[in-house]
Structures are given as C-alpha cells and as structure tokens.
PDB file of C-alpha atoms in Angstrom:
ATOM      1  CA  GLN A   2     -64.960 -59.170-125.856  1.00 87.00           C
ATOM      2  CA  VAL A   3     -63.887 -55.816-124.597  1.00 91.00           C
ATOM      3  CA  GLN A   4     -61.017 -52.859-125.227  1.00 94.00           C
ATOM      4  CA  LEU A   5     -60.458 -50.520-122.410  1.00 96.00           C
ATOM      5  CA  VAL A   6     -58.042 -47.795-123.591  1.00 95.00           C
ATOM      6  CA  GLU A   7     -57.155 -45.263-120.483  1.00 95.00           C
ATOM      7  CA  SER A   8     -55.204 -41.697-120.744  1.00 95.00           C
ATOM      8  CA  GLY A   9     -54.980 -39.079-118.727  1.00 96.00           C
ATOM      9  CA  GLY A  10     -51.969 -40.342-116.823  1.00 94.00           C
ATOM     10  CA  GLY A  11     -49.231 -37.931-116.332  1.00 97.00           C
ATOM     11  CA  LEU A  12     -46.607 -35.839-113.738  1.00 98.00           C
ATOM     12  CA  VAL A  13     -48.340 -33.655-111.178  1.00 98.00           C
ATOM     13  CA  GLN A  14     -47.335 -31.833-107.843  1.00 98.00           C
ATOM     14  CA  ALA A  15     -48.740 -32.742-104.279  1.00 98.00           C
ATOM     15  CA  GLY A  16     -51.947 -31.467-103.977  1.00 98.00           C
ATOM     16  CA  GLY A  17     -52.775 -30.970-107.803  1.00 98.00           C
ATOM     17  CA  SER A  18     -55.369 -32.472-109.931  1.00 98.00           C
ATOM     18  CA  LEU A  19     -55.412 -35.037-112.814  1.00 98.00           C
ATOM     19  CA  ARG A  20     -58.059 -36.613-114.794  1.00 98.00           C
ATOM     20  CA  LEU A  21     -58.079 -40.006-116.249  1.00 98.00           C
ATOM     21  CA  SER A  22     -60.680 -41.626-118.750  1.00 98.00           C
ATOM     22  CA  CYS A  23     -61.139 -45.029-120.070  1.00 97.00           C
ATOM     23  CA  ALA A  24     -62.608 -45.372-122.783  1.00 95.00           C
ATOM     24  CA  ALA A  25     -64.893 -48.518-123.706  1.00 94.00           C
ATOM     25  CA  SER A  26     -65.469 -50.157-126.734  1.00 90.00           C
ATOM     26  CA  GLY A  27     -66.821 -54.329-128.274  1.00 86.00           C
ATOM     27  CA  SER A  28     -68.971 -56.244-126.280  1.00 80.00           C
ATOM     28  CA  ILE A  29     -69.938 -52.805-124.131  1.00 81.00           C
ATOM     29  CA  ILE A  30     -74.174 -53.626-123.888  1.00 81.00           C
ATOM     30  CA  SER A  31     -74.024 -55.782-120.973  1.00 83.00           C
ATOM     31  CA  ILE A  32     -71.204 -53.758-118.594  1.00 87.00           C
ATOM     32  CA  LYS A  33     -72.495 -53.851-115.250  1.00 88.00           C
ATOM     33  CA  ILE A  34     -69.666 -51.725-113.593  1.00 93.00           C
ATOM     34  CA  MET A  35     -66.466 -49.325-115.223  1.00 95.00           C
ATOM     35  CA  GLY A  36     -63.994 -48.808-112.158  1.00 96.00           C
ATOM     36  CA  TRP A  37     -60.355 -47.866-111.725  1.00 98.00           C
ATOM     37  CA  TYR A  38     -57.873 -49.464-109.470  1.00 98.00           C
ATOM     38  CA  ARG A  39     -54.331 -48.627-108.867  1.00 98.00           C
ATOM     39  CA  GLN A  40     -50.925 -50.743-108.271  1.00 98.00           C
ATOM     40  CA  ALA A  41     -48.323 -49.481-107.061  1.00 96.00           C
ATOM     41  CA  PRO A  42     -44.359 -50.753-107.062  1.00 92.00           C
ATOM     42  CA  GLY A  43     -44.531 -53.884-104.280  1.00 94.00           C
ATOM     43  CA  LYS A  44     -47.854 -53.101-103.456  1.00 96.00           C
ATOM     44  CA  GLN A  45     -51.267 -55.256-104.871  1.00 97.00           C
ATOM     45  CA  ARG A  46     -53.874 -53.781-106.732  1.00 97.00           C
ATOM     46  CA  GLU A  47     -56.123 -51.775-105.336  1.00 98.00           C
ATOM     47  CA  LEU A  48     -60.102 -50.586-105.609  1.00 98.00           C
ATOM     48  CA  VAL A  49     -59.637 -46.769-106.035  1.00 98.00           C
ATOM     49  CA  ALA A  50     -63.320 -46.546-107.317  1.00 98.00           C
ATOM     50  CA  ARG A  51     -66.381 -48.179-109.078  1.00 97.00           C
ATOM     51  CA  ILE A  52     -69.629 -46.863-110.677  1.00 96.00           C
ATOM     52  CA  THR A  53     -72.536 -49.063-111.395  1.00 93.00           C
ATOM     53  CA  ASN A  54     -75.029 -48.539-114.241  1.00 88.00           C
ATOM     54  CA  GLY A  55     -77.460 -47.182-112.042  1.00 89.00           C
ATOM     55  CA  GLY A  56     -74.645 -44.365-111.501  1.00 92.00           C
ATOM     56  CA  ASN A  57     -74.419 -46.030-107.626  1.00 96.00           C
ATOM     57  CA  THR A  58     -70.575 -45.130-106.861  1.00 97.00           C
ATOM     58  CA  ALA A  59     -68.224 -46.628-104.156  1.00 98.00           C
ATOM     59  CA  TYR A  60     -65.205 -45.050-102.931  1.00 98.00           C
ATOM     60  CA  ALA A  61     -61.665 -46.778-101.767  1.00 98.00           C
ATOM     61  CA  ASP A  62     -61.333 -45.227 -97.753  1.00 98.00           C
ATOM     62  CA  SER A  63     -58.310 -42.995 -99.198  1.00 97.00           C
ATOM     63  CA  VAL A  64     -59.307 -41.338-101.505  1.00 98.00           C
ATOM     64  CA  LYS A  65     -63.190 -40.339-100.272  1.00 98.00           C
ATOM     65  CA  GLY A  66     -63.372 -36.833-100.682  1.00 98.00           C
ATOM     66  CA  ARG A  67     -60.794 -36.205-103.196  1.00 98.00           C
ATOM     67  CA  PHE A  68     -62.012 -38.804-106.105  1.00 98.00           C
ATOM     68  CA  THR A  69     -64.761 -38.831-108.516  1.00 98.00           C
ATOM     69  CA  ILE A  70     -66.269 -41.282-110.877  1.00 98.00           C
ATOM     70  CA  SER A  71     -68.412 -40.501-113.212  1.00 96.00           C
ATOM     71  CA  ARG A  72     -69.668 -41.688-116.426  1.00 93.00           C
ATOM     72  CA  ASP A  73     -70.849 -40.610-119.843  1.00 91.00           C
ATOM     73  CA  ILE A  74     -73.045 -43.457-120.973  1.00 85.00           C
ATOM     74  CA  ALA A  75     -73.108 -41.812-124.373  1.00 87.00           C
ATOM     75  CA  LYS A  76     -69.436 -41.914-124.843  1.00 89.00           C
ATOM     76  CA  ASN A  77     -68.420 -45.492-123.316  1.00 90.00           C
ATOM     77  CA  THR A  78     -66.734 -43.804-121.541  1.00 94.00           C
ATOM     78  CA  VAL A  79     -65.658 -43.289-117.562  1.00 96.00           C
ATOM     79  CA  TYR A  80     -63.569 -40.548-116.206  1.00 97.00           C
ATOM     80  CA  LEU A  81     -61.504 -40.342-112.409  1.00 98.00           C
ATOM     81  CA  GLN A  82     -61.344 -36.293-111.567  1.00 98.00           C
ATOM     82  CA  MET A  83     -58.329 -36.524-108.787  1.00 98.00           C
ATOM     83  CA  ASN A  84     -58.013 -33.585-106.584  1.00 98.00           C
ATOM     84  CA  SER A  85     -55.470 -32.532-103.859  1.00 98.00           C
ATOM     85  CA  LEU A  86     -53.304 -35.570-104.888  1.00 98.00           C
ATOM     86  CA  LYS A  87     -50.594 -36.958-102.364  1.00 97.00           C
ATOM     87  CA  HIS A  88     -47.252 -38.765-103.442  1.00 97.00           C
ATOM     88  CA  GLU A  89     -48.769 -41.809-101.825  1.00 96.00           C
ATOM     89  CA  ASP A  90     -51.332 -41.806-105.024  1.00 98.00           C
ATOM     90  CA  THR A  91     -48.375 -42.496-107.141  1.00 98.00           C
ATOM     91  CA  ALA A  92     -49.143 -45.720-109.071  1.00 98.00           C
ATOM     92  CA  VAL A  93     -50.358 -47.458-112.372  1.00 98.00           C
ATOM     93  CA  TYR A  94     -53.934 -46.577-113.064  1.00 98.00           C
ATOM     94  CA  TYR A  95     -56.147 -49.714-114.439  1.00 98.00           C
ATOM     95  CA  CYS A  96     -59.714 -49.127-115.858  1.00 97.00           C
ATOM     96  CA  ASN A  97     -61.871 -51.885-115.158  1.00 97.00           C
ATOM     97  CA  ALA A  98     -64.766 -52.959-116.617  1.00 95.00           C
ATOM     98  CA  VAL A  99     -67.121 -56.055-115.225  1.00 93.00           C
ATOM     99  CA  ARG A 100     -69.313 -57.997-117.658  1.00 89.00           C
ATOM    100  CA  SER A 101     -71.050 -61.441-117.463  1.00 85.00           C
ATOM    101  CA  LEU A 102     -68.873 -61.365-113.893  1.00 85.00           C
ATOM    102  CA  LEU A 103     -65.936 -61.586-116.535  1.00 91.00           C
ATOM    103  CA  ASN A 104     -63.289 -58.527-115.583  1.00 94.00           C
ATOM    104  CA  PHE A 105     -61.853 -56.541-118.762  1.00 95.00           C
ATOM    105  CA  TRP A 106     -58.352 -54.493-118.063  1.00 97.00           C
ATOM    106  CA  GLY A 107     -56.995 -51.120-119.649  1.00 97.00           C
ATOM    107  CA  GLN A 108     -53.458 -51.389-119.979  1.00 96.00           C
ATOM    108  CA  GLY A 109     -52.922 -48.863-117.508  1.00 97.00           C
ATOM    109  CA  THR A 110     -51.747 -45.000-117.459  1.00 97.00           C
ATOM    110  CA  GLN A 111     -48.912 -44.055-114.901  1.00 98.00           C
ATOM    111  CA  VAL A 112     -49.586 -41.647-111.993  1.00 98.00           C
ATOM    112  CA  THR A 113     -46.870 -39.678-110.426  1.00 98.00           C
ATOM    113  CA  VAL A 114     -47.362 -37.227-107.749  1.00 98.00           C
ATOM    114  CA  SER A 115     -44.455 -35.841-106.784  1.00 96.00           C
ATOM    115  CA  SER A 116     -43.641 -34.495-103.604  1.00 87.00           C
TER     116      SER A 116
END
C-alpha cells in the first residue's frame, strides 16, 4: 500500500500563488509516476500534471506555463507550484501515485481562487 498526504491548499486571490505538497509513505519503492489531479464541483476529475521517476513531466493545456510539478525523491514528496491562479483553477486537488498498474490517491486538498 501507498499512503499519500496532501497539504498546501487554501484560499487565494486570482493572480496569486500556492504550492501543494504530497508526502508518500508505505510501499513507495516501485512508484513509477506521481501526479496531481483536480475535480471541480459537477465536473470529472482531470489530470493537472504528472512526473515520472525519470523526471519527465506532462501538463494539462490549461495549466501549462503557470504550474510546475517537481519531486524530491529523498523526501518522497511531490510538489505542485501554482502561479497566476485563475478562478477556474478552483477545485479539490488530489495527489496520485502509480505503482504496479495500481493507482493510489490522497484525501484531497481544497484550492479556492477568488476572482
């Protein structure tokens, strides 16, 4: 099992910044990919950004140039730096880890951007 604990969400004005953190514990050796997803009210959960063990990253078009995902392997932590936040970024953000074709999820952290 993999346990994921997110932190760093909150309320911010449009144009502001937040940094989310996700600490992984448990059976983390074989984790291949870690990432962030988000789910806004009435919408499906969507990929925001992900990073592989090799450091390759991918982003949703809506956040390219504004969000940056990074990973501190020594701390078993993945980060999401979110800049130039927009009202439409408001959602619950979930940390995700993929290990042996299994998906593990954190409990989610709320990000609210006021316009």
